[in-house]
Amino acid sequence: MKVNVLRLDHRRVRDARITTHVCLTARAFGASKVLLSGDEDKKIMENVKDVVKRWGGEFEIEYCKKWDKLIEDWKKHGGEVVHLTMYGEAVQEVTGKIGKSSRDKLVVVGGSRVPSKVYQEADWNVSVTSQPHSEVAALSIFLHTLFEGKEYDIDFEGSELKVIPSAHGKNVLTHDKNLK
Amino acid sequence: MKVNVLRLDHRRVRDARITTHVCLTARAFGASKVLLSGDEDKKIMENVKDVVKRWGGEFEIEYCKKWDKLIEDWKKHGGEVVHLTMYGEAVQEVTGKIGKSSRDKLVVVGGSRVPSKVYQEADWNVSVTSQPHSEVAALSIFLHTLFEGKEYDIDFEGSELKVIPSAHGKNVLTHDKNLK
């Protein structure tokens, strides 16, 4: 099962850091790709590609001009759509069912105003608590619940940098690709 | 066990939205209080208090001028300090041990530059994946792992608004306190 993330309604200045966190969280928690809708923001895309280059793995980022067409095509090709919203069904109750189907998942993460079409088109509207907090938190918890912690074992291949977990301090392995 | 969150090095303009997400995530995932260090930012504090007023519960927010004194006092009063950092020990390996002690926890969430003193003073340096992503994601996953999903059952008392989870659409109960 492949998981892609669609970030709706990105606004270049206001959302720059939150959207960056959405992208990096998608990568760290096992998604394959993020699609950015709203403003086309080349800086964010470069930043994310730079993280992938240094920290490894095959994560992709792409601009998506028409999110509604993307959702339509995704479903047409047999994929399922999961929309994260505080109004949806509880993550702890529905994610088991969602994970049972091996069909690819498109996880839709809202901006400030999510069109009602998204609620209707989604196979699943999922809430991570029914409280207002953060699309970044919601995405991490949903992916963690979907992958059941297996995302902790991802091997981000081809990295230049790798952290060795440490009780106190920083311990980073560097690997210069040019010395291969 | 009470859990407070200390947000280091908040910068008024650059961090406004991320810090707001940190605060709301702390509240939604069962922390009692957030302490903001760095720039004093009354607007964020008002926004968070407004969320508490509308969505219930007893979550507090406070400005903290001297984070090093706060950490020192916390430990002096028997509390433990957990610092979330991508360089720390893996959340899935250490959180069980951290939760076994019923002592109050101060969860420290970094800004851009975390002084080495924080790494040294922390009882636990904990990483949520060893990849770069987001302090918001790290906080949500750490609290979710610490509370073992019990945070989903929190009753945010005295709320004006309450979401009724729904498969498609929005379903919100409103409760006007003035009509009591």
Coordinates of C-alpha atoms in Angstrom, one line a residue:
Chain A
M1 CA 0.0 0.0 0.0
K2 CA 1.4 3.3 -1.1
V3 CA 0.5 6.5 0.7
N4 CA 0.6 10.0 -0.9
V5 CA -0.4 13.2 0.9
L6 CA -2.3 16.1 -0.7
R7 CA -1.9 19.4 1.0
L8 CA -4.8 21.7 0.0
D9 CA -4.8 25.5 -0.3
H10 CA -1.1 26.3 0.4
R11 CA -0.5 30.1 0.8
R12 CA 3.0 31.1 0.0
V13 CA 3.8 33.4 2.9
R14 CA 1.3 32.5 5.6
D15 CA 1.7 28.7 5.4
A16 CA 5.4 28.3 4.4
R17 CA 6.5 26.7 7.7
I18 CA 3.4 24.7 8.4
T19 CA 3.4 23.3 4.9
T20 CA 7.1 22.4 5.2
H21 CA 6.4 20.6 8.4
V22 CA 3.5 18.7 6.7
C23 CA 5.9 17.6 3.9
L24 CA 8.7 16.5 6.3
T25 CA 6.3 14.7 8.5
A26 CA 4.8 12.9 5.5
R27 CA 8.3 11.8 4.6
A28 CA 9.4 10.8 8.1
F29 CA 6.2 8.8 8.8
G30 CA 6.4 6.7 5.6
A31 CA 4.4 8.5 2.9
S32 CA 5.9 8.2 -0.6
K33 CA 5.0 11.6 -2.0
V34 CA 3.4 15.0 -1.2
L35 CA 1.4 17.0 -3.6
L36 CA 1.1 20.7 -3.0
S37 CA -2.1 22.5 -4.0
G38 CA -2.8 26.3 -3.8
D39 CA 0.1 28.6 -4.5
E40 CA 3.0 27.1 -6.4
D41 CA 5.9 27.5 -4.0
K42 CA 9.2 26.5 -5.5
K43 CA 11.2 27.4 -2.4
I44 CA 9.4 24.8 -0.3
M45 CA 9.8 22.2 -3.0
E46 CA 13.5 22.9 -3.1
N47 CA 13.8 22.7 0.7
V48 CA 12.1 19.4 0.8
K49 CA 14.2 18.0 -2.0
D50 CA 17.3 19.1 -0.2
V51 CA 16.2 17.2 2.9
V52 CA 15.6 14.1 0.8
K53 CA 19.1 14.5 -0.7
R54 CA 20.8 14.8 2.7
W55 CA 18.7 12.4 4.7
G56 CA 17.9 9.8 2.1
G57 CA 15.0 7.8 0.8
E58 CA 12.9 8.3 -2.2
F59 CA 10.3 10.8 -1.1
E60 CA 8.8 13.0 -3.9
I61 CA 7.2 16.4 -4.0
E62 CA 5.1 17.8 -6.8
Y63 CA 2.9 20.8 -7.5
C64 CA -0.8 19.9 -8.1
K65 CA -2.8 22.6 -9.9
K66 CA -6.2 20.9 -9.8
W67 CA -6.8 19.0 -6.6
D68 CA -10.3 18.0 -7.6
K69 CA -9.0 16.3 -10.8
L70 CA -6.2 14.6 -8.7
I71 CA -8.8 13.1 -6.3
E72 CA -11.0 12.0 -9.2
D73 CA -8.1 10.3 -11.0
W74 CA -6.8 8.7 -7.8
K75 CA -10.2 7.1 -7.2
K76 CA -10.6 6.1 -10.9
H77 CA -7.3 4.2 -10.6
G78 CA -8.5 2.3 -7.6
G79 CA -7.0 4.4 -4.8
E80 CA -8.8 5.5 -1.6
V81 CA -9.1 9.0 -0.2
V82 CA -8.7 9.7 3.5
H83 CA -9.4 13.3 4.6
L84 CA -8.1 14.4 7.9
T85 CA -10.5 16.7 9.7
M86 CA -11.5 17.4 13.3
Y87 CA -15.1 16.6 12.2
G88 CA -14.5 13.1 11.0
E89 CA -14.7 9.6 12.5
A90 CA -12.2 8.9 15.3
V91 CA -8.8 7.8 14.1
Q92 CA -8.6 5.1 16.8
E93 CA -11.9 3.6 15.6
V94 CA -11.6 3.6 11.8
T95 CA -7.9 3.4 11.0
G96 CA -7.8 -0.4 11.5
K97 CA -10.5 -0.7 8.9
I98 CA -8.7 1.7 6.5
G99 CA -5.5 -0.3 6.8
K100 CA -7.2 -3.6 6.0
S101 CA -7.6 -2.6 2.4
S102 CA -4.3 -2.7 0.6
R103 CA -5.4 -0.1 -1.9
D104 CA -3.2 3.0 -2.2
K105 CA -4.2 5.9 0.0
L106 CA -4.3 9.6 -0.7
V107 CA -4.3 11.5 2.6
V108 CA -5.8 14.9 2.2
V109 CA -4.7 17.6 4.7
G110 CA -6.7 20.8 4.7
G111 CA -5.9 24.4 4.6
S112 CA -8.0 27.0 6.2
R113 CA -11.2 26.5 4.2
V114 CA -11.9 23.0 2.9
P115 CA -14.5 22.7 0.2
S116 CA -17.5 20.5 1.1
K117 CA -16.6 18.5 -2.0
V118 CA -13.6 17.0 -0.1
Y119 CA -15.8 15.7 2.7
Q120 CA -18.1 14.1 0.1
E121 CA -15.5 12.7 -2.2
A122 CA -13.4 11.2 0.7
D123 CA -13.8 7.5 1.4
W124 CA -13.0 8.3 5.0
N125 CA -13.1 11.5 6.9
V126 CA -10.9 10.9 9.9
S127 CA -10.4 13.0 13.1
V128 CA -7.4 12.9 15.4
T129 CA -9.2 14.0 18.6
S130 CA -12.2 16.2 17.8
Q131 CA -10.3 19.2 19.1
P132 CA -8.7 22.0 17.1
H133 CA -4.9 21.6 16.9
S134 CA -2.7 21.0 13.9
E135 CA -2.7 19.3 10.5
V136 CA 0.9 18.3 11.3
A137 CA 0.0 16.5 14.5
A138 CA -3.1 14.9 12.8
L139 CA -0.9 13.7 9.9
S140 CA 1.7 12.2 12.1
I141 CA -0.8 10.4 14.3
F142 CA -2.8 9.1 11.4
L143 CA 0.3 7.7 9.6
H144 CA 1.6 6.3 12.9
T145 CA -1.7 4.6 13.5
L146 CA -2.0 3.3 9.9
F147 CA 1.5 1.9 9.8
E148 CA 1.3 0.6 13.4
G149 CA 4.8 1.9 14.3
K150 CA 6.5 0.1 11.4
E151 CA 7.4 3.6 10.1
Y152 CA 10.1 3.7 12.9
D153 CA 12.0 1.0 11.0
I154 CA 12.2 2.7 7.6
D155 CA 15.6 2.7 6.2
F156 CA 16.2 6.0 4.4
E157 CA 18.7 4.7 1.8
G158 CA 21.4 6.8 0.2
S159 CA 21.6 9.4 3.0
E160 CA 24.5 11.7 3.5
L161 CA 23.6 12.1 7.2
K162 CA 22.3 9.6 9.8
V163 CA 21.6 10.1 13.4
I164 CA 22.8 7.6 16.0
P165 CA 20.3 7.9 18.9
S166 CA 22.0 9.2 22.0
A167 CA 20.9 9.7 25.6
H168 CA 22.6 13.1 25.9
G169 CA 24.1 15.1 23.0
K170 CA 24.2 14.8 19.2
N171 CA 25.7 11.9 17.3
V172 CA 25.6 12.1 13.5
L173 CA 27.2 9.9 10.9
T174 CA 28.2 11.7 7.8
H175 CA 28.6 9.9 4.5
D176 CA 30.1 11.9 1.6
K177 CA 28.6 10.5 -1.6
N178 CA 31.5 12.0 -3.6
L179 CA 34.0 9.7 -1.9
K180 CA 32.3 6.5 -3.1
Chain B
M1 CA 1.2 12.5 36.5
K2 CA 0.9 16.1 35.3
V3 CA 2.5 17.0 32.0
N4 CA 3.6 20.6 31.1
V5 CA 5.2 21.7 27.9
L6 CA 8.0 24.3 27.6
R7 CA 8.4 25.8 24.1
L8 CA 11.9 27.3 23.8
D9 CA 13.0 30.3 21.8
H10 CA 9.7 31.5 20.3
R11 CA 10.2 34.2 17.7
R12 CA 7.1 36.4 17.3
V13 CA 6.7 36.6 13.6
R14 CA 8.6 33.6 12.2
D15 CA 7.2 31.1 14.7
A16 CA 3.7 32.4 15.3
R17 CA 1.8 29.6 13.6
I18 CA 4.1 26.7 14.6
T19 CA 4.0 27.8 18.2
T20 CA 0.2 28.1 18.1
H21 CA 0.1 24.5 16.7
V22 CA 2.5 23.4 19.5
C23 CA 0.2 24.9 22.1
L24 CA -3.0 23.5 20.7
T25 CA -1.4 20.1 20.2
A26 CA -0.3 20.1 23.9
R27 CA -3.8 20.8 24.9
A28 CA -5.6 18.3 22.6
F29 CA -3.1 15.5 23.7
G30 CA -3.5 15.9 27.4
A31 CA -0.9 18.4 28.7
S32 CA -2.0 20.7 31.5
K33 CA -0.1 23.8 30.6
V34 CA 2.3 25.3 28.1
L35 CA 5.1 27.8 28.9
L36 CA 6.3 30.0 26.2
S37 CA 10.0 31.1 26.3
G38 CA 11.7 33.6 23.9
D39 CA 9.6 36.6 22.6
E40 CA 6.7 37.4 24.8
D41 CA 3.7 37.1 22.4
K42 CA 0.4 38.2 23.9
K43 CA -1.5 37.5 20.7
I44 CA -0.7 33.8 20.8
M45 CA -1.6 33.6 24.5
E46 CA -4.9 35.3 23.8
N47 CA -5.6 32.9 20.8
V48 CA -4.9 29.8 22.9
K49 CA -7.1 31.1 25.8
D50 CA -9.9 31.8 23.4
V51 CA -9.7 28.1 22.2
V52 CA -9.8 26.9 25.8
K53 CA -12.9 29.1 26.4
R54 CA -14.7 27.8 23.4
W55 CA -13.5 24.2 23.4
G56 CA -13.3 23.6 27.2
G57 CA -10.9 22.0 29.6
E58 CA -8.5 23.7 32.0
F59 CA -5.4 24.1 29.8
E60 CA -3.2 27.0 30.8
I61 CA -0.6 29.1 29.0
E62 CA 2.0 31.3 30.6
Y63 CA 5.1 33.3 29.5
C64 CA 8.4 32.1 30.9
K65 CA 11.2 34.6 30.9
K66 CA 14.0 32.3 32.2
W67 CA 13.7 28.7 30.9
D68 CA 16.9 27.6 32.6
K69 CA 15.4 28.6 36.0
L70 CA 12.1 26.9 35.2
I71 CA 13.9 23.6 34.4
E72 CA 16.0 23.9 37.6
D73 CA 12.9 24.6 39.7
W74 CA 11.0 21.8 38.1
K75 CA 13.7 19.3 38.9
K76 CA 14.1 20.7 42.4
H77 CA 10.4 20.1 43.0
G78 CA 10.7 16.4 42.0
G79 CA 9.6 16.7 38.3
E80 CA 11.3 15.1 35.4
V81 CA 12.4 16.8 32.1
V82 CA 11.9 15.2 28.7
H83 CA 13.5 17.0 25.8
L84 CA 12.2 16.1 22.3
T85 CA 15.0 16.1 19.8
M86 CA 15.8 14.1 16.7
Y87 CA 19.1 13.2 18.3
G88 CA 17.7 11.5 21.3
E89 CA 16.7 7.9 22.2
A90 CA 13.9 6.4 20.2
V91 CA 10.4 7.2 21.5
Q92 CA 9.2 3.6 21.0
E93 CA 12.0 2.4 23.2
V94 CA 12.1 4.8 26.1
T95 CA 8.6 6.1 26.6
G96 CA 7.4 3.0 28.5
K97 CA 10.2 3.6 31.0
I98 CA 9.4 7.3 31.2
G99 CA 5.7 6.6 31.9
K100 CA 6.5 4.1 34.7
S101 CA 7.5 7.0 37.0
S102 CA 4.5 9.0 38.1
R103 CA 6.6 12.1 38.6
D104 CA 5.3 15.2 36.8
K105 CA 6.9 15.7 33.3
L106 CA 8.1 18.9 31.7
V107 CA 8.3 18.2 27.9
V108 CA 10.8 20.6 26.3
V109 CA 10.2 21.4 22.6
G110 CA 13.0 23.2 20.9
G111 CA 13.3 26.2 18.7
S112 CA 15.9 26.6 16.0
R113 CA 18.9 26.5 18.3
V114 CA 18.7 24.5 21.4
P115 CA 21.5 25.2 24.0
S116 CA 23.6 22.1 24.9
K117 CA 22.5 22.7 28.5
V118 CA 19.0 21.4 27.6
Y119 CA 20.5 18.1 26.4
Q120 CA 22.5 17.8 29.6
E121 CA 19.8 18.9 32.1
A122 CA 17.1 16.7 30.5
D123 CA 16.4 13.4 32.3
W124 CA 15.4 12.0 28.9
N125 CA 16.3 13.2 25.3
V126 CA 13.7 11.5 23.1
S127 CA 13.5 11.3 19.4
V128 CA 10.4 10.6 17.3
T129 CA 12.1 9.0 14.3
S130 CA 15.7 10.3 13.9
Q131 CA 14.6 12.3 10.8
P132 CA 14.1 16.0 10.5
H133 CA 10.3 16.9 10.6
S134 CA 8.4 18.9 13.1
E135 CA 8.2 19.7 16.8
V136 CA 4.4 19.6 16.4
A137 CA 4.5 16.0 15.1
A138 CA 7.1 15.0 17.7
L139 CA 5.0 16.4 20.5
S140 CA 1.8 14.7 19.4
I141 CA 3.5 11.3 19.0
F142 CA 5.3 11.6 22.3
L143 CA 2.2 12.5 24.3
H144 CA 0.1 9.8 22.4
T145 CA 2.8 7.2 23.3
L146 CA 3.1 8.4 26.9
F147 CA -0.7 8.4 27.5
E148 CA -1.2 5.2 25.5
G149 CA -4.2 6.6 23.6
K150 CA -6.0 7.5 26.8
E151 CA -5.8 11.2 25.6
Y152 CA -8.6 10.3 23.1
D153 CA -11.0 10.0 26.1
I154 CA -10.4 13.4 27.7
D155 CA -13.6 15.2 28.5
F156 CA -13.0 18.9 27.9
E157 CA -15.4 20.2 30.4
G158 CA -17.3 23.5 30.1
S159 CA -17.0 23.8 26.3
E160 CA -19.2 26.0 24.2
L161 CA -18.6 23.8 21.2
K162 CA -18.4 20.0 20.8
V163 CA -17.8 18.0 17.7
I164 CA -19.9 14.9 17.1
P165 CA -17.7 12.7 14.9
S166 CA -19.3 12.2 11.4
A167 CA -18.5 10.1 8.4
H168 CA -19.3 12.9 6.0
G169 CA -19.8 16.6 6.9
K170 CA -19.6 18.7 10.1
N171 CA -21.7 18.1 13.2
V172 CA -21.1 20.6 16.0
L173 CA -23.1 20.9 19.2
T174 CA -23.1 24.5 20.5
H175 CA -23.8 25.3 24.2
D176 CA -24.3 28.9 25.1
K177 CA -23.0 29.4 28.6
N178 CA -25.1 32.5 28.9
L179 CA -28.3 30.5 28.7
K180 CA -27.5 28.4 31.8

